[in-house]
CSV table of C-alpha atoms in Angstrom, one decimal:
chain,number,residue,atom,x,y,z
C,1406,MET,CA,0.2,0.0,-0.2
C,1407,ILE,CA,1.3,3.4,-1.0
C,1408,GLN,CA,1.7,6.1,1.6
C,1409,GLU,CA,2.3,9.9,1.4
C,1410,LEU,CA,3.2,11.7,4.5
C,1411,GLU,CA,5.2,14.6,5.8
C,1412,VAL,CA,8.5,13.4,7.9
C,1413,ASN,CA,11.6,15.3,9.1
C,1414,ILE,CA,15.0,14.4,8.9
C,1415,LYS,CA,16.8,12.5,11.7
C,1416,GLU,CA,20.4,12.5,10.7
C,1417,ILE,CA,22.4,13.0,7.7
C,1418,ILE,CA,25.4,10.5,7.1
C,1419,PRO,CA,28.3,11.1,4.9
C,1420,ARG,CA,29.1,7.7,2.9
C,1421,THR,CA,32.0,8.9,0.7
C,1422,TYR,CA,33.3,12.5,-0.2
C,1423,ASN,CA,30.3,13.1,-2.4
C,1424,VAL,CA,27.5,10.8,-1.3
C,1425,LYS,CA,25.1,11.2,1.6
C,1426,SER,CA,22.7,9.6,3.4
C,1427,PHE,CA,19.2,11.1,4.5
C,1428,ARG,CA,17.5,9.4,7.7
C,1429,LEU,CA,13.8,10.1,8.0
C,1430,LYS,CA,12.0,10.0,11.5
C,1431,MET,CA,8.9,7.7,10.6
C,1432,PRO,CA,6.0,8.6,13.0
C,1433,LYS,CA,5.0,4.9,13.2
C,1434,GLU,CA,6.5,1.4,12.2
C,1435,ILE,CA,6.8,1.0,8.4
C,1436,ASN,CA,6.6,-1.9,6.2
C,1437,PHE,CA,8.4,-2.1,2.7
C,1438,GLN,CA,10.3,-4.7,0.7
C,1439,ALA,CA,14.0,-4.4,0.4
C,1440,GLY,CA,15.1,-2.9,-2.7
C,1441,ARG,CA,11.9,-0.4,-3.2
C,1442,PHE,CA,12.2,3.3,-3.9
C,1443,LEU,CA,10.3,6.5,-2.8
C,1444,SER,CA,9.6,9.8,-4.1
C,1445,VAL,CA,11.1,13.0,-2.2
C,1446,THR,CA,9.7,16.3,-2.5
C,1447,LEU,CA,11.6,19.4,-0.9
C,1448,LYS,CA,8.9,21.5,0.2
C,1449,LYS,CA,11.3,24.5,1.1
C,1450,GLU,CA,12.5,24.4,-2.4
C,1451,ASN,CA,9.4,24.9,-4.5
C,1452,GLY,CA,8.6,21.4,-4.5
C,1453,LEU,CA,11.7,20.1,-6.3
C,1454,ILE,CA,11.2,16.1,-6.6
C,1455,ARG,CA,13.1,12.9,-7.2
C,1456,TYR,CA,13.1,9.7,-7.0
C,1457,LEU,CA,15.4,7.8,-4.8
C,1458,SER,CA,15.8,4.0,-3.8
C,1459,ILE,CA,15.5,3.3,0.2
C,1460,SER,CA,18.8,2.3,1.1
C,1461,ASN,CA,18.4,0.9,4.7
C,1462,SER,CA,16.7,-3.0,5.3
C,1463,PRO,CA,12.9,-3.2,6.7
C,1464,THR,CA,15.5,-5.0,9.4
C,1465,GLU,CA,16.9,-1.5,10.6
C,1466,LYS,CA,13.7,-0.1,12.5
C,1467,GLY,CA,12.7,3.7,13.5
C,1468,TYR,CA,13.6,5.2,10.1
C,1469,ILE,CA,13.7,5.2,6.2
C,1470,GLU,CA,16.8,6.1,4.6
C,1471,PHE,CA,17.5,7.5,1.1
C,1472,THR,CA,21.2,7.9,-0.2
C,1473,LYS,CA,22.3,10.6,-3.0
C,1474,LYS,CA,25.5,11.3,-4.8
C,1475,ILE,CA,25.8,15.0,-4.3
C,1476,THR,CA,26.4,16.7,-7.6
C,1477,LEU,CA,25.9,20.3,-9.0
C,1478,GLY,CA,22.2,19.7,-9.9
C,1479,ASN,CA,19.4,22.0,-8.2
C,1480,PHE,CA,18.1,19.1,-6.0
C,1481,SER,CA,21.4,18.2,-4.7
C,1482,LYS,CA,22.0,21.9,-3.9
C,1483,ALA,CA,19.1,21.8,-2.2
C,1484,LEU,CA,19.5,18.5,-0.2
C,1485,GLU,CA,23.0,20.0,0.9
C,1486,ARG,CA,20.8,22.9,2.6
C,1487,LEU,CA,19.0,20.4,4.9
C,1488,ARG,CA,19.6,20.0,8.3
C,1489,PRO,CA,18.3,17.6,11.0
C,1490,GLY,CA,14.7,18.7,12.2
C,1491,ASP,CA,13.7,19.9,8.3
C,1492,TRP,CA,10.8,18.4,7.0
C,1493,ILE,CA,10.1,16.9,3.4
C,1494,TRP,CA,7.2,15.0,1.7
C,1495,ILE,CA,7.7,11.2,0.7
C,1496,LYS,CA,5.6,8.8,-1.3
C,1497,TYR,CA,6.7,5.3,-0.8
C,1498,PRO,CA,7.1,2.2,-1.5
C,1499,LEU,CA,7.4,2.1,-5.1
C,1500,GLY,CA,9.1,0.0,-7.9
C,1501,ASN,CA,9.7,-3.6,-8.4
C,1502,PHE,CA,13.4,-4.0,-8.1
C,1503,THR,CA,13.1,-6.8,-5.1
C,1504,LEU,CA,14.1,-10.3,-4.9
C,1505,LYS,CA,11.9,-12.7,-6.7
C,1506,GLU,CA,10.0,-15.4,-4.8
C,1507,GLY,CA,12.3,-18.5,-4.8
C,1508,ASP,CA,15.6,-16.8,-5.9
C,1509,SER,CA,18.2,-18.8,-4.0
C,1510,ARG,CA,21.2,-17.9,-6.0
C,1511,VAL,CA,21.3,-14.4,-7.2
C,1512,ALA,CA,24.1,-12.0,-8.5
C,1513,PHE,CA,23.8,-8.4,-8.4
C,1514,ILE,CA,25.8,-6.0,-11.1
C,1515,SER,CA,26.1,-2.4,-9.9
C,1516,GLY,CA,27.8,0.7,-10.4
C,1517,GLY,CA,28.3,4.0,-8.2
C,1518,ILE,CA,25.1,4.9,-6.3
C,1519,GLY,CA,23.3,2.4,-8.1
C,1520,ILE,CA,24.3,0.3,-5.0
C,1521,THR,CA,21.5,1.8,-2.7
C,1522,PRO,CA,18.7,-0.8,-3.4
C,1523,ILE,CA,21.2,-3.5,-3.2
C,1524,ARG,CA,22.7,-2.6,-0.2
C,1525,SER,CA,19.0,-2.9,1.2
C,1526,ILE,CA,18.3,-6.1,-0.2
C,1527,CYS,CA,21.7,-7.6,1.0
C,1528,LYS,CA,21.0,-6.2,4.5
C,1529,TYR,CA,17.7,-7.7,4.6
C,1530,VAL,CA,19.0,-11.1,3.6
C,1531,VAL,CA,21.7,-11.3,6.1
C,1532,ASP,CA,19.8,-9.9,8.9
C,1533,LYS,CA,17.0,-12.3,8.4
C,1534,LYS,CA,19.5,-15.4,7.6
C,1535,LEU,CA,17.7,-16.1,4.4
C,1536,ASP,CA,19.5,-19.1,2.4
C,1537,VAL,CA,20.2,-16.9,-0.3
C,1538,ASP,CA,23.6,-17.2,-2.1
C,1539,ILE,CA,24.6,-13.8,-3.4
C,1540,ALA,CA,27.3,-12.7,-5.7
C,1541,LEU,CA,27.7,-8.9,-6.3
C,1542,LEU,CA,30.0,-7.0,-8.7
C,1543,TYR,CA,30.2,-3.3,-7.7
C,1544,ALA,CA,32.0,-1.0,-10.1
C,1545,ASN,CA,33.4,2.4,-9.3
C,1546,HIS,CA,36.2,4.7,-10.4
C,1547,SER,CA,38.5,4.2,-7.5
C,1548,GLU,CA,38.2,3.1,-3.8
C,1549,LYS,CA,37.3,6.4,-2.4
C,1550,ASP,CA,34.0,6.4,-4.4
C,1551,ILE,CA,33.1,2.9,-2.7
C,1552,ALA,CA,29.8,3.7,-0.7
C,1553,PHE,CA,28.5,1.1,2.1
C,1554,LYS,CA,31.8,-0.4,1.9
C,1555,GLU,CA,32.3,-1.1,5.5
C,1556,ASP,CA,28.6,-2.3,5.6
C,1557,PHE,CA,29.5,-4.9,2.9
C,1558,ASP,CA,32.5,-5.8,4.7
C,1559,ILE,CA,30.9,-6.6,7.8
C,1560,MET,CA,28.2,-8.4,5.9
C,1561,GLN,CA,30.6,-10.9,4.3
C,1562,GLN,CA,32.1,-11.7,7.7
C,1563,ASP,CA,28.3,-12.3,9.3
C,1564,TYR,CA,27.2,-14.4,6.3
C,1565,PRO,CA,29.7,-16.6,4.3
C,1566,LYS,CA,27.1,-16.7,1.4
C,1567,LEU,CA,27.7,-13.1,0.3
C,1568,LYS,CA,30.7,-12.6,-2.1
C,1569,VAL,CA,31.7,-8.9,-3.3
C,1570,THR,CA,34.0,-8.2,-5.7
C,1571,HIS,CA,34.9,-4.8,-6.1
C,1572,VAL,CA,35.4,-3.4,-10.0
C,1573,LEU,CA,37.7,-0.6,-10.3
C,1574,SER,CA,38.9,1.9,-13.2
C,1575,GLU,CA,41.8,2.9,-10.9
C,1576,PRO,CA,42.6,0.0,-8.6
C,1577,SER,CA,43.7,0.4,-5.1
C,1578,GLU,CA,46.9,-1.4,-3.4
C,1579,ASN,CA,44.9,-1.9,-0.2
C,1580,LEU,CA,41.9,-3.3,-1.6
C,1581,ARG,CA,41.6,-6.7,-3.6
C,1582,CYS,CA,39.8,-5.7,-7.0
C,1583,ARG,CA,39.4,-6.2,-10.6
C,1584,LYS,CA,40.5,-3.4,-12.6
C,1585,GLY,CA,38.6,-1.8,-15.8
C,1586,LEU,CA,35.0,-2.0,-16.6
C,1587,VAL,CA,32.6,-5.1,-16.1
C,1588,ASN,CA,33.0,-7.6,-19.0
C,1589,HIS,CA,32.4,-11.2,-19.6
C,1590,GLN,CA,35.6,-12.4,-18.6
C,1591,ILE,CA,35.2,-10.7,-15.1
C,1592,ILE,CA,31.5,-12.3,-14.3
C,1593,GLN,CA,32.9,-15.8,-15.8
C,1594,GLU,CA,36.0,-15.6,-13.4
C,1595,GLU,CA,34.3,-14.2,-10.3
C,1596,ILE,CA,30.7,-15.8,-11.0
C,1597,PRO,CA,31.5,-19.3,-12.5
C,1598,ASP,CA,27.9,-20.5,-11.8
C,1599,TYR,CA,26.3,-17.4,-13.4
C,1600,LYS,CA,24.3,-19.5,-15.8
C,1601,LYS,CA,22.6,-20.8,-12.7
C,1602,ARG,CA,21.5,-17.2,-10.9
C,1603,ARG,CA,19.0,-14.5,-11.6
C,1604,PHE,CA,21.1,-11.2,-12.3
C,1605,TYR,CA,19.8,-7.7,-10.7
C,1606,LEU,CA,21.3,-4.8,-12.7
C,1607,CYS,CA,21.1,-1.6,-11.1
C,1608,GLY,CA,23.4,1.7,-12.0
C,1609,PRO,CA,23.4,4.5,-15.0
C,1610,PRO,CA,21.4,3.4,-17.8
C,1611,ALA,CA,24.5,3.1,-19.8
C,1612,MET,CA,26.0,0.6,-17.5
C,1613,VAL,CA,22.8,-1.4,-16.9
C,1614,SER,CA,22.7,-1.6,-20.9
C,1615,ALA,CA,26.0,-2.5,-21.1
C,1616,SER,CA,25.7,-5.2,-18.7
C,1617,GLN,CA,22.3,-6.5,-19.8
C,1618,LYS,CA,24.1,-6.8,-23.7
C,1619,ILE,CA,26.9,-9.0,-22.1
C,1620,LEU,CA,24.7,-11.1,-20.2
C,1621,LEU,CA,22.3,-11.9,-23.2
C,1622,ASP,CA,24.7,-11.6,-26.2
C,1623,GLU,CA,28.0,-13.2,-24.7
C,1624,LEU,CA,26.9,-15.3,-21.7
C,1625,GLY,CA,23.6,-16.7,-23.4
C,1626,LEU,CA,21.6,-15.6,-20.3
C,1627,ILE,CA,17.5,-15.2,-21.1
C,1628,LYS,CA,15.7,-12.1,-20.4
C,1629,GLU,CA,13.7,-13.4,-17.6
C,1630,ASP,CA,16.7,-13.8,-15.4
C,1631,ILE,CA,17.8,-10.5,-15.7
C,1632,VAL,CA,16.2,-7.7,-13.4
C,1633,THR,CA,17.2,-4.1,-14.2
C,1634,GLU,CA,16.8,-0.7,-12.5
C,1635,ASN,CA,18.0,2.6,-14.4
C,1636,PHE,CA,19.4,5.4,-12.2
C,1637,ILE,CA,18.4,8.1,-14.5
C,1638,GLY,CA,19.7,12.1,-13.5
C,1639,TYR,CA,20.6,10.7,-10.1
């Protein structure tokens, strides 16, 4: 059931040098599926609106959180002016980027801030101790661009069925990673049982389109085994 309500900012959390999470204080217990998104309207800024993924898990109670890369756009500039206690208008839950019933082996391919709904899903699986084997390829420019890195490090320690592989254009000496862009070789080597998994792709449209083409044309998957979510204008 979609709800609309006015809520205030509970906390603002830096995730990287240019990514921030905004936690919203909810007036009552909320229910949503991990991976969904919401609409955010900034009342003080002439009704500026964006659609943003929920980055916390339903198991993390007392708040709902969205996470955004802070750019030079008007919406980002308006977010930068927000402070704890400010009010915004939200509509949730929206979207269908959620685990399908019966999924026991899945793979995620994500780029940049496209990690937000995937973080929600992975945290839910880990907290609920669901029997889901997860492989994640997370692409970024460099190590400093990785959002939620500490969260995923902890989740991997707590949940052996979660494997995260970082793919960086500029590799780090301190982090095990693959160099370059996600391609068929990286998928085959890091997810050798890829034909047995459903793939979830989330990130900038060009990355999602390129990854889908690799899976379909080079690796022989079928469309029914691929779920996509494009982040347009994020």
